[in-house]
Short mmCIF file of C-alpha atoms and ligand atoms in Angstrom, two decimals:
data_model
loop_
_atom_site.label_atom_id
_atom_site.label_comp_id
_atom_site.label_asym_id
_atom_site.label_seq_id
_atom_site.Cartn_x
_atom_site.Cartn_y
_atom_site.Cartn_z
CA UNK A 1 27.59 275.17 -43.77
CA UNK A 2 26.95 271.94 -46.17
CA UNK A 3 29.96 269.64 -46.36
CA UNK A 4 30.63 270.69 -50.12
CA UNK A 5 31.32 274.70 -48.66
CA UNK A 6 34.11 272.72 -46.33
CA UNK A 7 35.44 270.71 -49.16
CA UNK A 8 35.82 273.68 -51.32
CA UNK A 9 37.18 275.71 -48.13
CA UNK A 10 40.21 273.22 -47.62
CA UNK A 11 40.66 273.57 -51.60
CA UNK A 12 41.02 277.84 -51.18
CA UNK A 13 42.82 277.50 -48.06
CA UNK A 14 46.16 278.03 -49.50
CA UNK A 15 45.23 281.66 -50.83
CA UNK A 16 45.89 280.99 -54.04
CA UNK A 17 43.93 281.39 -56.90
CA UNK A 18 41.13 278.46 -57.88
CA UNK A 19 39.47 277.91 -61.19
CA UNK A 20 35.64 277.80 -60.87
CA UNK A 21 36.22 274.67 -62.87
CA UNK A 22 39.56 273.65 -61.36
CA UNK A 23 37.47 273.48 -58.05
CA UNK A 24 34.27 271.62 -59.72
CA UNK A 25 36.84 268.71 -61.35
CA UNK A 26 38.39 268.36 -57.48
CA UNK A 27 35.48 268.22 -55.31
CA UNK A 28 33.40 266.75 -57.83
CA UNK A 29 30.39 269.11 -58.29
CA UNK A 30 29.31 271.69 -60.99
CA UNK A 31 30.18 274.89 -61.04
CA UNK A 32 27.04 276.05 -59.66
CA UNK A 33 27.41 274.35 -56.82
CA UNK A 34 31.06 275.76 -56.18
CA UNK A 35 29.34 279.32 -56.62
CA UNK A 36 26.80 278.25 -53.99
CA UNK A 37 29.44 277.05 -51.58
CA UNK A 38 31.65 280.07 -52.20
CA UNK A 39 28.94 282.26 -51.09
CA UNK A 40 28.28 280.25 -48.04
CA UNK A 41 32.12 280.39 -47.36
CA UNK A 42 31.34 284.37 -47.43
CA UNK A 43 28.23 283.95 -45.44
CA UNK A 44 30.06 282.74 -42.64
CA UNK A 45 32.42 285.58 -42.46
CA UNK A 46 35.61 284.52 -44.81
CA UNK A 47 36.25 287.35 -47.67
CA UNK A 48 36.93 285.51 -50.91
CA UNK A 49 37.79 287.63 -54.03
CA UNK A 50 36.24 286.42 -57.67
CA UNK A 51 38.73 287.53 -60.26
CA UNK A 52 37.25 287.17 -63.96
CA UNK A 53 39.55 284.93 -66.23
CA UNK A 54 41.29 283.16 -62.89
CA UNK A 55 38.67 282.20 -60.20
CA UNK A 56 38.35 282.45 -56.27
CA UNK A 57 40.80 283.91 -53.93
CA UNK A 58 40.69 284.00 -50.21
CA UNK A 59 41.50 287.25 -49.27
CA UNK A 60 44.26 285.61 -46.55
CA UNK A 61 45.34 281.83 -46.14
CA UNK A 62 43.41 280.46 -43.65
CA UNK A 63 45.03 277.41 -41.48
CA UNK A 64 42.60 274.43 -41.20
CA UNK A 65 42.52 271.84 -38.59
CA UNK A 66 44.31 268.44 -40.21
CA UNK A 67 43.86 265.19 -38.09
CA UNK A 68 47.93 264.42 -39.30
CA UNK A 69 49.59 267.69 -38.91
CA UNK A 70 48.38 267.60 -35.59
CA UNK A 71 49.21 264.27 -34.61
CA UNK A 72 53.04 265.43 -35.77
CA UNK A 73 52.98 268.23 -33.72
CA UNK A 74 51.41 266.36 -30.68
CA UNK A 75 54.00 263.55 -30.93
CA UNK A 76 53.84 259.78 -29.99
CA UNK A 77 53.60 260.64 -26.40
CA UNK A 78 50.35 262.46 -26.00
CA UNK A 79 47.16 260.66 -24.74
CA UNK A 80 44.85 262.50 -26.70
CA UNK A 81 42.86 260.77 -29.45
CA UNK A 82 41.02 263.98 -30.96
CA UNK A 83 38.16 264.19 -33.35
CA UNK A 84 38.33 267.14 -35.77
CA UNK A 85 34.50 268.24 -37.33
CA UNK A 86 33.86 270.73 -39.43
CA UNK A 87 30.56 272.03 -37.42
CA UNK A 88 29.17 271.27 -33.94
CA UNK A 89 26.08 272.83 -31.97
CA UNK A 90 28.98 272.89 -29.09
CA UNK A 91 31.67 270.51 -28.59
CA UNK A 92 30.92 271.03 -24.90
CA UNK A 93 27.65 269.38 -25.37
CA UNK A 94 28.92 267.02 -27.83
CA UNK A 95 31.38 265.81 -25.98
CA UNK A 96 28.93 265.35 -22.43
CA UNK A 97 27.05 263.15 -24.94
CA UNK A 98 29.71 260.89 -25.42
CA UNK A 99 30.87 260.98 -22.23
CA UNK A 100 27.43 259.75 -21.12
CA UNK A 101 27.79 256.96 -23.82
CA UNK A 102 31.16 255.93 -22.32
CA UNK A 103 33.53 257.69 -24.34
CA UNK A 104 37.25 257.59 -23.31
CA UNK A 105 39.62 259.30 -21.07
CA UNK A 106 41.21 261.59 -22.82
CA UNK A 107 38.78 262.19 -25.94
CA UNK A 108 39.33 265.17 -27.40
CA UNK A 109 36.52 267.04 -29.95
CA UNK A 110 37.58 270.52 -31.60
CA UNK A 111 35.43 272.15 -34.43
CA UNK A 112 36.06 274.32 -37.33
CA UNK A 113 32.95 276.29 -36.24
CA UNK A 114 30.36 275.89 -33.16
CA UNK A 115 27.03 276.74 -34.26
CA UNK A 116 25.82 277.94 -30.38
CA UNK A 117 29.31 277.95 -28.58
CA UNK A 118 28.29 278.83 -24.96
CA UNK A 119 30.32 280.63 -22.26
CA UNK A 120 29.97 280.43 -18.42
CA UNK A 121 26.49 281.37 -16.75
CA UNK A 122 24.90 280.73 -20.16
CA UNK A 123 26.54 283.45 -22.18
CA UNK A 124 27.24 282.74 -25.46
CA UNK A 125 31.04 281.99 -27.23
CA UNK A 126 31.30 283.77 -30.26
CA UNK A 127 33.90 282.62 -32.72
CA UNK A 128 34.77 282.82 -36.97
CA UNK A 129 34.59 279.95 -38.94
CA UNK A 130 38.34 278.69 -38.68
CA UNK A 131 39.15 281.74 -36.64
CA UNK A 132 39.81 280.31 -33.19
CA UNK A 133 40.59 276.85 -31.53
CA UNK A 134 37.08 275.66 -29.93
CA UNK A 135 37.98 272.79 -28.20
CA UNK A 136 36.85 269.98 -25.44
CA UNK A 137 38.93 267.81 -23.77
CA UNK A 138 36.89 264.73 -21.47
CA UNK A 139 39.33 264.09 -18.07
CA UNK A 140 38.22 260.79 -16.33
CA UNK A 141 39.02 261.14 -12.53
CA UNK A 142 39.22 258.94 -9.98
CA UNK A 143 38.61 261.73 -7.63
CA UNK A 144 34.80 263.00 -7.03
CA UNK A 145 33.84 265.87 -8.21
CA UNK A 146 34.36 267.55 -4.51
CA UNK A 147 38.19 267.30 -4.92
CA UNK A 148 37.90 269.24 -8.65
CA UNK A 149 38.25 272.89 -7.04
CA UNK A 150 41.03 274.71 -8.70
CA UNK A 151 40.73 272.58 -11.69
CA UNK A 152 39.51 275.72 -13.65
CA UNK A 153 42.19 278.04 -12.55
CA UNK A 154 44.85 275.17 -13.24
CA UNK A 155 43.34 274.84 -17.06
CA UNK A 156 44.04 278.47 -17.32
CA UNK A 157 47.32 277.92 -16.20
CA UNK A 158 48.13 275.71 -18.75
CA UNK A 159 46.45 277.97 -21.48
CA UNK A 160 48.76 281.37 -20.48
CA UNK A 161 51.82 278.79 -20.25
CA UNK A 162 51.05 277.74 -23.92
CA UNK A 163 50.89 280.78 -25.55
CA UNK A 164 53.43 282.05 -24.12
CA UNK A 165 55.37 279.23 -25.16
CA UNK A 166 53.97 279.80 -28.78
CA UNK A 167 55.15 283.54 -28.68
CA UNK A 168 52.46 285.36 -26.92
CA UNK A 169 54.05 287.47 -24.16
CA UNK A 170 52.33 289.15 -21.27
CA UNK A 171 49.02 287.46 -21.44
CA UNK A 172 47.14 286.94 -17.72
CA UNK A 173 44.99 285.18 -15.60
CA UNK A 174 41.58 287.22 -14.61
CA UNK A 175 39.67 284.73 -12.02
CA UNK A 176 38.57 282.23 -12.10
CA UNK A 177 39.45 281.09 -15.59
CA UNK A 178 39.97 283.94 -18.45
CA UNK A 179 42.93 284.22 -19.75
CA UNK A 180 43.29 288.24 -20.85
CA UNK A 181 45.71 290.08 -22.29
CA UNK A 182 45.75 294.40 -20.88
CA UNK A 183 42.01 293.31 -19.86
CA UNK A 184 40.89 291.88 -23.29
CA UNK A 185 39.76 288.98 -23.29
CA UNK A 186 41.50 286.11 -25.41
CA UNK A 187 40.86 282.45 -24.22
CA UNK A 188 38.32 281.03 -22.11
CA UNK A 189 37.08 277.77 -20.10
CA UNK A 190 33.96 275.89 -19.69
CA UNK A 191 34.49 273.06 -16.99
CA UNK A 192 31.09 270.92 -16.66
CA UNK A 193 30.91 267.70 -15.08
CA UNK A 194 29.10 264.28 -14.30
CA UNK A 195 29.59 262.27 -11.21
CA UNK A 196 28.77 262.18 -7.74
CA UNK A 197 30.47 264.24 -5.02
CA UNK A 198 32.54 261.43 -4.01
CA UNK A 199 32.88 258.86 -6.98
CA UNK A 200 34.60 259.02 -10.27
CA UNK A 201 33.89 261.84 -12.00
CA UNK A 202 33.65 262.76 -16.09
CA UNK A 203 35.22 266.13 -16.52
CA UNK A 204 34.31 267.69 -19.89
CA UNK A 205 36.64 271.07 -20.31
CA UNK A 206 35.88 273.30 -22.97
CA UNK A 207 38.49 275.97 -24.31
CA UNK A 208 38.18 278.57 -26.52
CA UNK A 209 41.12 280.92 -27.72
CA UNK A 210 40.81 284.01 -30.65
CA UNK A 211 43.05 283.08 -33.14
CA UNK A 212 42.35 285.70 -36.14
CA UNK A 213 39.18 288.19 -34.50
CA UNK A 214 37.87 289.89 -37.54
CA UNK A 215 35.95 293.76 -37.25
CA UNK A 216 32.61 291.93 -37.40
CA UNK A 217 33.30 289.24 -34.69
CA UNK A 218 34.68 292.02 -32.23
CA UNK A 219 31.47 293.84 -32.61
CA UNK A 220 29.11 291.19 -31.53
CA UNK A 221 31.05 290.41 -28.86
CA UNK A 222 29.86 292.31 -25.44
CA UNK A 223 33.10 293.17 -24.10
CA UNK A 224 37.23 293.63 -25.18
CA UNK A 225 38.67 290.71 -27.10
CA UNK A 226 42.56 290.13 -28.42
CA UNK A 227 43.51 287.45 -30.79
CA UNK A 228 46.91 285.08 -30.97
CA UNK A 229 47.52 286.46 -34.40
CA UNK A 230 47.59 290.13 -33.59
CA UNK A 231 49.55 289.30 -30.54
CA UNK A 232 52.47 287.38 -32.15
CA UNK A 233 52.38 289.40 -35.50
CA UNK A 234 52.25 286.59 -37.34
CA UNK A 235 49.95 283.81 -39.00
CA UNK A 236 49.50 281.11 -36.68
CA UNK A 237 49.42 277.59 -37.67
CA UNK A 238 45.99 276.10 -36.05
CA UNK A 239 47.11 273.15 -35.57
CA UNK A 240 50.71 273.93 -33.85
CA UNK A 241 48.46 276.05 -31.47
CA UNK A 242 46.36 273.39 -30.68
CA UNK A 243 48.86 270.79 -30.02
CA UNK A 244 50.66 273.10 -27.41
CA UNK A 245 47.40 273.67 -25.82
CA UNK A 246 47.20 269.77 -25.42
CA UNK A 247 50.71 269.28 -24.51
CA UNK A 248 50.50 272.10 -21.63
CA UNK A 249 46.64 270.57 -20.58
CA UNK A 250 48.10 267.14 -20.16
CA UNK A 251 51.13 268.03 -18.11
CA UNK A 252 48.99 270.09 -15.84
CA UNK A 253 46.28 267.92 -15.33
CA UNK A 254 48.78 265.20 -14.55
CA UNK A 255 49.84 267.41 -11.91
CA UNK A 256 46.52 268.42 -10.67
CA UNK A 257 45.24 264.37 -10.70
CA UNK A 258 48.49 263.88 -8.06
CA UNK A 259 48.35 266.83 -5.88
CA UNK A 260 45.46 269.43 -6.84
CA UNK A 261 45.85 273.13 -7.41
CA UNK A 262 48.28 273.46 -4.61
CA UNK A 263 51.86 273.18 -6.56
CA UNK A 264 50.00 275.17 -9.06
CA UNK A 265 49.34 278.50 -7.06
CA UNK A 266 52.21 280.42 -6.79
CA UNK A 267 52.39 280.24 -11.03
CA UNK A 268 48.42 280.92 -11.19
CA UNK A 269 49.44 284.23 -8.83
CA UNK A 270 52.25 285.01 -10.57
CA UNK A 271 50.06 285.79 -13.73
CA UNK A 272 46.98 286.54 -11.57
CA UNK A 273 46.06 290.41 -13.12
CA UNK A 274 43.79 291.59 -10.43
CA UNK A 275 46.56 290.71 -7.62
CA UNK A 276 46.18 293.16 -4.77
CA UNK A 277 43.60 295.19 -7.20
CA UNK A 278 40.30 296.87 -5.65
CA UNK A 279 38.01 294.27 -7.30
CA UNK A 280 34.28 293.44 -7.07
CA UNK A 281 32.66 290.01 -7.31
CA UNK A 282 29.17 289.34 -7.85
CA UNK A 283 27.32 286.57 -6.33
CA UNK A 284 24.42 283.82 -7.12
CA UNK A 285 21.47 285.93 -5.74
CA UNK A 286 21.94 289.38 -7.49
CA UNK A 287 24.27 290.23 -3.55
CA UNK A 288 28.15 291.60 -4.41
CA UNK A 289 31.21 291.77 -2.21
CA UNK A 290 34.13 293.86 -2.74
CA UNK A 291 37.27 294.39 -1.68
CA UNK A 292 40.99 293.87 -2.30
CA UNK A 293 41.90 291.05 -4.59
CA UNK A 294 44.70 289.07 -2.18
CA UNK A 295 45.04 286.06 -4.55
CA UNK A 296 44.03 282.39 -4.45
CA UNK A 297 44.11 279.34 -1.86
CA UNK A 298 45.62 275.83 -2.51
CA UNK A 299 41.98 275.15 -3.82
CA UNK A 300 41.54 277.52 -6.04
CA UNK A 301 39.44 279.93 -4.27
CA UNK A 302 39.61 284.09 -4.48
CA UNK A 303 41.09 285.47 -1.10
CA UNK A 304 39.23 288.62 -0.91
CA UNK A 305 40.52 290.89 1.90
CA UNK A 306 37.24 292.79 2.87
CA UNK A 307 36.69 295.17 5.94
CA UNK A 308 35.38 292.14 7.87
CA UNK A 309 38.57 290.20 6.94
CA UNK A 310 39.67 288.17 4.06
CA UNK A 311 37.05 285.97 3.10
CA UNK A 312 37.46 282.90 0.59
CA UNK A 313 35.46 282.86 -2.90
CA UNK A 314 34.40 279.90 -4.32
CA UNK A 315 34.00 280.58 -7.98
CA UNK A 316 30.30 278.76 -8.83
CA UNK A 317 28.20 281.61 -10.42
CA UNK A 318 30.23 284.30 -9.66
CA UNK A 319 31.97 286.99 -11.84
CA UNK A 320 34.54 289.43 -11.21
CA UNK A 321 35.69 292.81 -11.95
CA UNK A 322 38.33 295.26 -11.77
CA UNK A 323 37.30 298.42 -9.32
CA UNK A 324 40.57 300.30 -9.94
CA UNK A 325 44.20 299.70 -7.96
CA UNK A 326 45.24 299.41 -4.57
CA UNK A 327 47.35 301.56 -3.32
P1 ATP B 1 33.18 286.73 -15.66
O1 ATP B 1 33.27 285.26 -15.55
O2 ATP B 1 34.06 287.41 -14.70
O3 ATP B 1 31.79 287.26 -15.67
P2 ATP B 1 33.19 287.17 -18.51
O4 ATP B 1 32.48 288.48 -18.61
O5 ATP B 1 34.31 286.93 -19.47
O6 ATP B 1 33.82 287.00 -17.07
P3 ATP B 1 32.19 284.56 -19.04
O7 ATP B 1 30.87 283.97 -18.67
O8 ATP B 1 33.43 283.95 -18.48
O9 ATP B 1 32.10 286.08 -18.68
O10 ATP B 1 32.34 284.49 -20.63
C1 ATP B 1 31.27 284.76 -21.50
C2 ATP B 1 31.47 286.12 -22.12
O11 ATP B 1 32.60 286.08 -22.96
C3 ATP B 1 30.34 286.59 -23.05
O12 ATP B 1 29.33 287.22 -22.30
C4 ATP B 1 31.05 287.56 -23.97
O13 ATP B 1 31.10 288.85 -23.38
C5 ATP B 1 32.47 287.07 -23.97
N1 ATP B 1 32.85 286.44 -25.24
C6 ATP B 1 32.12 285.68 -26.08
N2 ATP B 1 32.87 285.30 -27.12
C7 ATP B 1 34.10 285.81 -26.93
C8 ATP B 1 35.31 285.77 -27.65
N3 ATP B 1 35.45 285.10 -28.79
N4 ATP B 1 36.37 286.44 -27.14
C9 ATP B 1 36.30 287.12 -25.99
N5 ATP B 1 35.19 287.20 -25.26
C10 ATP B 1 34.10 286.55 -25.72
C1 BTN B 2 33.83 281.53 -21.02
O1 BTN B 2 34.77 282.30 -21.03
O2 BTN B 2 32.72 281.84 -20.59
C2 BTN B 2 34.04 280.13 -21.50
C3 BTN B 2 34.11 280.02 -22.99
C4 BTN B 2 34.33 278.57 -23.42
C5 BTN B 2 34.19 278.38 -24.90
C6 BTN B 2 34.55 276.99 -25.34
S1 BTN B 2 34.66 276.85 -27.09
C7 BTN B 2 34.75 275.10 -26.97
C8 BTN B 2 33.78 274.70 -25.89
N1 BTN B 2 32.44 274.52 -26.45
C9 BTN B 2 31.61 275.44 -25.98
O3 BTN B 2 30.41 275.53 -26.32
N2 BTN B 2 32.21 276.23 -25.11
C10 BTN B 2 33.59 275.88 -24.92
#
């Protein structure tokens, strides 16, 4: 969307009713142009009523993402120094960009709307203007990239122990890095990196969560979604959510910097959702394995109890799904 639609977006965010020439006088553009951005606004999904003799209406508040609300909620203490845009192809690849151009550890880049969000193994991230956090976070680590296994699952970690901290109970971890709630998908991760094997290593880590899913976003998405909102009952403010997410990253990533995924395990199990499940994982190649789902190892990898033993999965290209339960 042009930056006017935004503009006149934070302006209807309340819910409240909006004078088509209320809005002109505050963003400083005719009443045309307001028209024009209004029906952008609706073009990208948000359902704003037009009520003759009082103006424009969203049909529900929406929360936007505010630099100082969520500085407040992140406190003094937090590391982060995050960049809020309106748009961005991906902040994935936005945020490799920057890293390449020596951005800091730390950085963080979240978008009111990703115009090609992508997903692991080149699937693509669907998400509603202003309808989920779409986040990336750069981690600068000492380590090389060969010591980074588990960092997905511990990300995930930190995702299931924010939301539940935020009010969202029984949520789980599918492996190696969705976090689902009764098999419907509601956050996920996109870990890339630059480095060498053994060197430092620039971690970008890219997080999406469904905050409000609406009928048409559900339907272009290829499998079962939940969002934050249906799950708690209640409007959630964006930018509370997103500080908790940071909070939660941070400590875990502390933790994972000092003594990898190991300390991490026996919560990541505890919330695993396949654990001791008939599962099948598919691997680089077109090949599959299957077999009993027996949990993770210290580095992150899927113990998969097969007839030939129980065989470690590294998670690369691979994908996994539920067969039914063991016995
Ligand atoms: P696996 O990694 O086991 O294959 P997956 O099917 O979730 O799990 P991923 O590559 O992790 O695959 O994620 C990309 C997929 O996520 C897309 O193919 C799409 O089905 C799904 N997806 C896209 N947007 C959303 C969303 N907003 N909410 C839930 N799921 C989504
Ligand atoms: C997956 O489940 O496949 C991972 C989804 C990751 C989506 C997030 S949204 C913010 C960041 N930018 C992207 O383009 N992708 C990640």
């Amino acid at each position: 969307m042009k930056p006017l639609a935004y503009t006149v977006l934070r302006w209807l965010a309340d819910g409240e009713f909006h004078s088509g020439e209320a809005l002109a006088r505050a963003v400083d553009a005719s009443r045309a142009s307001v028209w024009n951005a209004v029906q952008e606004i609706e073009a990208n999904g948000v359902e704003v009523y037009r009520i003759r003799g009082r103006g424009y209406r969203l049909a529900q508040p929406l929360s936007l993402l505010d630099a100082g609300a969520l500085q407040r909620w992140l406190g003094e203490s937090a590391p982060f120094s995050v960049e809020i845009l309106n748009e961005a192809e991906s902040t994935n690849t936005l945020l490799l960009e920057r890293a390449r151009e020596g951005a800091p550890h730390a950085s963080v880049i979240a978008a009111e709307w990703q115009r090609a969000g992508r997903g692991r193994l080149n699937r693509p991230w669907h998400a509603g203007l202003a309808g989920a956090l779409t986040f990336s976070v750069l981690w600068r680590f000492s380590q090389g990239a060969a010591t980074l296994a588990g960092l997905s699952l511990a990300v995930g970690l930190a995702l299931v122990r924010a939301l539940e901290a935020f009010g969202v109970s029984g949520a789980g971890l599918k492996w190696p890095n969705d976090v689902v709630w009764r098999q419907r998908k509601l956050a996920g991760i996109l870990i890339e990196m630059q480095g060498e094997a053994l060197g430092p290593s620039a971690v970008v880590i890219g997080v999406g969560v469904n905050v409000r899913l609406s009928n048409a976003l559900q339907t272009r998405i290829d499998q079962a979604a939940a969002d934050v909102e249906t799950l708690t009952g209640q409007p959630v403010d964006r930018n509370r959510l997103l500080a908790a997410l940071l909070t939660e990253i941070n400590r875990v990533l502390l933790e994972f910097e000092r003594a990898g995924f190991a300390p991490l395990r026996e919560d990541w199990q505890r919330r695993h959702v396949h654990q001791d499940c008939a599962v099948r994982v598919s691997l680089p190649g077109g090949s599959a394995e299957s077999g009993l789902a027996r949990g993770v190892g210290s580095d992150g990898a899927l113990l998969l109890e097969t007839a030939q033993g129980v065989k470690p999965i590294h998670s690369g290209d691979v994908s996994l799904r539920a067969v039914g339960r063991a016995a």
